[in-house]
XYZ file of C-alpha atoms in Angstrom:
388
model
C -47.016 -19.020 16.747
C -48.477 -15.600 15.913
C -47.457 -14.091 12.540
C -44.317 -16.168 13.024
C -41.982 -14.883 10.304
C -42.971 -11.262 10.939
C -42.624 -11.666 14.706
C -39.121 -13.101 14.289
C -38.048 -10.223 12.053
C -39.432 -7.633 14.478
C -37.184 -9.046 17.244
C -34.249 -7.368 15.467
C -36.264 -4.287 14.522
C -37.760 -2.796 17.706
C -38.565 0.345 15.710
C -41.168 -1.716 13.798
C -43.125 -2.810 16.888
C -46.749 -1.724 16.598
C -46.422 -0.745 12.934
C -47.767 -2.346 9.721
C -44.971 -4.495 8.282
C -44.625 -7.436 5.908
C -41.973 -10.056 5.266
C -41.114 -10.130 1.554
C -38.302 -9.621 -0.910
C -38.611 -5.949 -1.838
C -39.070 -6.402 -5.567
C -41.948 -5.763 -7.993
C -42.686 -9.482 -8.390
C -42.567 -10.465 -4.729
C -45.470 -11.692 -2.603
C -46.128 -11.216 1.106
C -44.796 -14.151 3.140
C -46.067 -12.899 6.500
C -47.664 -9.729 7.868
C -47.877 -8.162 11.309
C -51.325 -7.890 12.847
C -51.186 -4.127 12.314
C -50.775 -4.775 8.574
C -53.541 -7.400 8.594
C -55.913 -4.902 10.181
C -55.378 -2.709 7.108
C -56.253 -5.495 4.658
C -52.853 -7.039 3.923
C -52.671 -10.832 3.927
C -50.159 -13.573 3.190
C -49.618 -14.475 -0.491
C -50.771 -11.009 -1.593
C -48.541 -9.414 -4.248
C -46.250 -6.896 -2.558
C -47.258 -4.232 -5.075
C -50.883 -4.631 -3.981
C -49.894 -4.463 -0.311
C -48.041 -1.195 -0.967
C -51.066 0.244 -2.754
C -53.246 -0.639 0.222
C -50.755 0.696 2.764
C -48.142 2.993 1.151
C -46.232 3.336 4.433
C -45.978 -0.426 5.032
C -42.501 -1.541 6.171
C -40.921 -4.336 4.104
C -38.675 -6.769 5.995
C -36.411 -9.132 4.067
C -36.935 -12.813 5.013
C -34.285 -14.851 6.843
C -35.355 -18.487 6.758
C -32.481 -19.785 8.878
C -33.725 -17.558 11.687
C -37.195 -19.090 11.416
C -35.785 -22.601 11.529
C -33.719 -21.697 14.618
C -36.688 -20.299 16.532
C -38.883 -23.188 15.421
C -36.410 -25.695 16.858
C -36.279 -23.724 20.124
C -40.068 -23.633 20.439
C -40.488 -27.328 19.612
C -37.877 -28.177 22.275
C -39.957 -26.266 24.832
C -43.013 -28.283 23.812
C -41.082 -31.523 24.269
C -40.126 -30.481 27.794
C -43.811 -30.775 28.719
C -44.757 -33.909 26.767
C -43.130 -36.300 24.300
C -46.435 -36.405 22.386
C -45.819 -33.481 20.021
C -47.136 -33.506 16.458
C -45.420 -30.730 14.519
C -47.716 -29.585 11.710
C -45.423 -26.953 10.237
C -42.537 -24.697 11.173
C -44.776 -22.708 13.539
C -47.598 -24.981 14.689
C -48.013 -28.193 16.660
C -50.486 -30.351 18.556
C -49.558 -31.499 22.071
C -51.227 -34.309 24.001
C -50.748 -33.247 27.653
C -53.029 -35.824 29.244
C -50.005 -37.621 30.729
C -48.411 -34.420 32.034
C -51.248 -33.180 34.260
C -49.916 -34.801 37.451
C -46.538 -33.155 36.916
C -47.385 -29.695 35.602
C -51.029 -29.098 36.532
C -54.240 -28.685 34.544
C -54.198 -28.271 30.760
C -54.883 -24.545 31.200
C -51.942 -24.208 33.612
C -49.703 -26.119 31.186
C -50.807 -23.878 28.305
C -49.952 -20.768 30.308
C -46.564 -22.195 31.284
C -45.819 -22.916 27.615
C -46.772 -19.379 26.608
C -44.573 -17.946 29.372
C -41.542 -20.045 28.473
C -41.846 -19.338 24.757
C -41.987 -15.608 25.472
C -39.099 -15.667 27.962
C -36.801 -17.859 25.844
C -37.537 -16.456 22.385
C -39.320 -13.130 22.837
C -42.090 -14.404 20.561
C -45.856 -14.465 21.192
C -47.948 -17.577 20.668
C -51.605 -18.513 20.974
C -52.841 -21.742 22.544
C -56.149 -23.550 22.241
C -57.062 -26.265 24.740
C -59.783 -28.812 23.986
C -60.575 -32.515 24.077
C -59.987 -32.997 20.313
C -57.412 -31.757 17.822
C -60.035 -30.106 15.631
C -61.547 -27.992 18.434
C -58.115 -27.168 19.906
C -57.090 -25.790 16.520
C -60.232 -23.646 16.315
C -59.646 -22.394 19.860
C -56.062 -21.364 19.120
C -57.181 -19.482 15.998
C -59.989 -17.811 17.935
C -57.570 -16.647 20.642
C -55.084 -14.943 18.305
C -53.041 -12.886 18.760
C -51.158 -13.883 21.913
C -54.181 -15.550 23.497
C -55.254 -18.631 25.400
C -58.677 -20.217 25.054
C -59.839 -23.307 26.933
C -62.905 -25.189 25.707
C -64.023 -27.675 28.388
C -65.338 -30.900 26.889
C -68.868 -30.240 28.154
C -68.876 -26.801 26.454
C -67.557 -28.009 23.084
C -70.823 -27.920 21.135
C -71.803 -24.550 22.627
C -68.507 -23.181 21.264
C -68.602 -25.022 17.935
C -72.196 -24.770 16.716
C -72.505 -20.954 16.345
C -69.389 -20.810 14.104
C -69.724 -20.316 10.322
C -69.490 -23.453 8.203
C -66.041 -22.558 6.845
C -64.704 -23.220 10.368
C -65.039 -26.921 9.555
C -61.890 -28.533 8.145
C -62.428 -29.280 4.486
C -64.922 -26.495 3.798
C -63.405 -24.232 1.177
C -65.061 -21.700 -1.076
C -66.754 -24.225 -3.402
C -68.002 -26.483 -0.610
C -69.319 -23.456 1.270
C -71.261 -22.367 -1.841
C -72.889 -25.813 -2.095
C -73.876 -25.742 1.573
C -75.113 -22.140 1.433
C -77.409 -23.050 -1.456
C -78.948 -25.665 0.832
C -79.536 -23.044 3.526
C -76.657 -24.188 5.728
C -74.668 -21.295 7.177
C -73.458 -22.379 10.622
C -71.898 -25.525 12.045
C -75.184 -26.102 13.887
C -77.012 -26.097 10.546
C -74.684 -28.847 9.319
C -75.035 -30.825 12.549
C -78.812 -30.817 12.351
C -78.963 -31.801 8.692
C -79.473 -35.477 7.843
C -76.075 -37.036 7.223
C -77.370 -38.622 4.019
C -78.296 -35.171 2.717
C -74.707 -34.020 3.185
C -73.443 -37.173 1.481
C -75.753 -36.525 -1.490
C -74.423 -32.993 -1.815
C -70.724 -33.598 -1.193
C -70.034 -37.292 -1.653
C -69.630 -40.102 0.870
C -66.244 -39.161 2.346
C -66.714 -35.383 2.557
C -70.330 -35.575 3.729
C -69.587 -38.048 6.534
C -66.430 -36.135 7.491
C -68.231 -32.803 7.891
C -71.134 -34.357 9.742
C -68.738 -35.936 12.257
C -66.801 -32.683 12.746
C -70.037 -30.733 13.275
C -70.595 -32.921 16.356
C -66.930 -32.489 17.423
C -66.141 -36.120 16.597
C -62.426 -36.214 15.849
C -60.811 -39.442 17.102
C -57.366 -38.769 15.610
C -54.581 -39.051 18.203
C -51.560 -36.779 18.358
C -49.016 -38.493 16.100
C -45.290 -38.094 16.691
C -44.245 -39.713 13.412
C -42.214 -37.378 11.251
C -42.541 -38.366 7.600
C -41.969 -35.997 4.697
C -45.261 -35.831 2.832
C -43.655 -34.356 -0.258
C -40.473 -32.853 -1.674
C -40.652 -30.001 -4.147
C -38.898 -27.189 -5.952
C -40.473 -23.966 -7.241
C -39.052 -21.204 -9.415
C -40.353 -17.637 -9.720
C -39.169 -15.925 -12.911
C -37.954 -12.326 -12.815
C -39.985 -11.805 -16.001
C -43.005 -13.778 -17.188
C -42.126 -16.630 -19.566
C -44.051 -17.879 -22.599
C -41.239 -19.946 -24.174
C -42.038 -23.643 -23.661
C -38.372 -24.616 -24.124
C -37.366 -22.358 -21.259
C -40.170 -23.718 -19.082
C -39.102 -27.306 -19.772
C -35.453 -26.465 -19.128
C -36.487 -25.034 -15.769
C -38.463 -28.192 -15.053
C -35.344 -30.251 -15.820
C -33.351 -28.313 -13.217
C -36.147 -28.763 -10.667
C -36.723 -32.441 -11.449
C -33.013 -33.172 -11.034
C -33.067 -31.350 -7.677
C -36.148 -33.246 -6.466
C -34.662 -36.566 -7.581
C -31.430 -35.818 -5.699
C -33.385 -34.903 -2.545
C -35.358 -38.146 -2.792
C -32.212 -40.227 -3.158
C -30.537 -38.396 -0.272
C -33.530 -39.249 1.964
C -33.622 -42.810 0.571
C -37.164 -42.250 -0.632
C -39.105 -42.733 -3.851
C -42.250 -40.970 -5.030
C -45.456 -42.572 -6.192
C -46.976 -39.283 -7.377
C -45.371 -36.483 -9.399
C -47.003 -33.061 -9.536
C -46.691 -29.868 -11.571
C -47.635 -26.359 -10.460
C -47.957 -23.407 -12.849
C -48.814 -19.858 -11.786
C -49.641 -17.371 -14.537
C -49.049 -13.624 -14.695
C -52.592 -12.988 -13.412
C -51.767 -15.190 -10.355
C -54.096 -18.001 -11.425
C -52.489 -21.299 -10.396
C -53.025 -24.732 -11.922
C -51.782 -28.019 -10.493
C -51.701 -31.413 -12.143
C -50.335 -34.746 -10.916
C -49.792 -38.304 -12.062
C -49.596 -41.441 -9.922
C -47.030 -43.936 -11.170
C -47.314 -47.721 -11.411
C -43.934 -47.901 -9.642
C -42.304 -45.206 -7.444
C -39.231 -43.349 -8.688
C -36.374 -41.117 -7.574
C -34.933 -40.614 -11.070
C -34.799 -36.956 -12.065
C -35.112 -37.636 -15.799
C -38.214 -39.740 -15.259
C -39.701 -36.986 -13.089
C -38.852 -34.453 -15.812
C -40.588 -36.470 -18.516
C -43.738 -36.724 -16.405
C -43.955 -32.999 -15.587
C -43.290 -32.087 -19.219
C -46.165 -34.349 -20.247
C -48.358 -32.668 -17.627
C -47.325 -29.247 -18.936
C -48.172 -30.265 -22.509
C -51.547 -31.544 -21.331
C -52.339 -28.117 -19.838
C -52.255 -26.574 -23.338
C -51.439 -23.162 -21.883
C -51.420 -21.641 -25.359
C -48.726 -19.006 -24.906
C -50.008 -17.720 -21.561
C -47.317 -15.927 -19.576
C -45.976 -18.011 -16.688
C -44.813 -16.367 -13.465
C -43.920 -19.469 -11.434
C -43.406 -23.145 -12.156
C -42.726 -26.008 -9.802
C -42.252 -29.754 -9.410
C -43.442 -31.832 -6.456
C -42.927 -35.473 -5.512
C -45.508 -36.981 -3.137
C -46.692 -40.381 -1.953
C -43.217 -41.021 -0.586
C -42.083 -44.549 0.261
C -38.780 -46.041 1.344
C -36.470 -46.717 -1.577
C -36.212 -50.385 -2.463
C -39.187 -51.249 -0.332
C -41.396 -52.253 -3.268
C -41.870 -55.614 -4.918
C -39.536 -56.290 -7.791
C -40.744 -55.205 -11.183
C -40.782 -57.617 -14.109
C -37.932 -55.560 -15.536
C -36.036 -55.003 -12.275
C -32.941 -56.727 -13.613
C -32.647 -54.195 -16.418
C -30.381 -51.346 -15.304
C -31.791 -47.846 -15.617
C -28.893 -45.883 -17.147
C -30.252 -42.557 -15.907
C -30.583 -43.853 -12.360
C -26.993 -45.071 -12.404
C -25.828 -41.763 -13.888
C -27.694 -39.715 -11.303
C -26.280 -41.770 -8.429
C -22.818 -41.061 -9.844
C -23.663 -37.340 -10.046
C -24.776 -37.442 -6.383
C -21.346 -38.789 -5.454
C -19.551 -36.074 -7.435
C -21.706 -33.352 -5.874
C -21.022 -34.746 -2.418
C -17.273 -34.506 -3.018
C -17.019 -31.265 -5.001
C -20.164 -29.373 -4.027
C -23.679 -28.912 -5.429
C -24.102 -28.546 -9.199
C -20.567 -29.751 -9.939
C -22.130 -31.736 -12.791
C -24.994 -30.159 -14.736
C -26.813 -30.714 -18.018
C -25.036 -29.018 -20.924
C -28.067 -26.795 -21.481
C -27.337 -25.123 -18.122
C -23.810 -24.084 -19.031
C -25.093 -20.773 -20.314
C -25.576 -18.004 -17.764
C -28.766 -18.714 -15.816
C -30.952 -15.787 -14.869
C -30.962 -14.970 -11.133
C -34.260 -16.101 -9.641
C -35.877 -16.868 -6.320
C -35.874 -20.615 -5.754
C -37.695 -22.472 -3.020
C -37.080 -26.094 -2.149
C -39.792 -27.411 0.117
C -39.880 -30.673 2.013
C -43.554 -30.677 2.966
């Protein structure tokens, strides 16, 4: 989908069509969630502070986000995809891979199918989308990006390397800023440069996994099938403060609220997490993340809280002002699916208490039972809970 959140908002604001606009809460501490292509052409990008976007483009239009709308349109679009093939791998709310090899006899060539999808999405939602067609997921993704906005690009299998090799090295999945710097220092600037380098040289520079991975991609080798399995990769909760915070007690109290939320979400999904992560964003927008993998998975909020507090202490932030803090649970496994621990017969009082709290919340509503420290008035903030 093209500039998905912005495109959805513009459906209800025809006066904004063709104008620079962003989706964001209109407040001094907000960041841009999505931007129209007119705004992007003027230098605005996602995750940019709204104040910076307004400095770049003083006349930019700010559209308040409506996430339920995005979920509605996402469901509609994914249903259209499933009408063409059951092999749909949804990557995010606005992106998916489709394997249409089994649909050719019914609907026509892959290019014809792609055009039919674009037409139906436009007719049924009013939204534009871009489609890339190729013999591998990696090249199809590049083709869809290359065709934006509202485009369609087909890369026949025999033309794959002619399309791929002239591209800059950061077109390869896994090449970020640091990896690109390493490759540039070795005189590698295009995908062709990577392809014609000895694989062992790439492994020496980047390590076994990354070097072999990039070498394979440079020759368009991507054997991954379209996967229809839908498994939450992570569950998280983030909190953006209305004013920067330096008080460690307040930060840890916020982490307690988030850890309890994440634990409840895990238990609701009958999952446990092997890895617990912490995210901290400072007033200068620098972000740090830390994580810890556990010997046994957990869904207990108090255990999650202890881990993220330890991670926060280890950061030694030294009074730096914090803008955002968040908790994430990853490495998710089915609850109760692990081998018994040596201490399995010892009841975890917090686990029992939290299960009881879940039952109370289910009957009387969320947050019916809260830690005593939360009984004071809590500052209004923007919260985001993110199953990933």
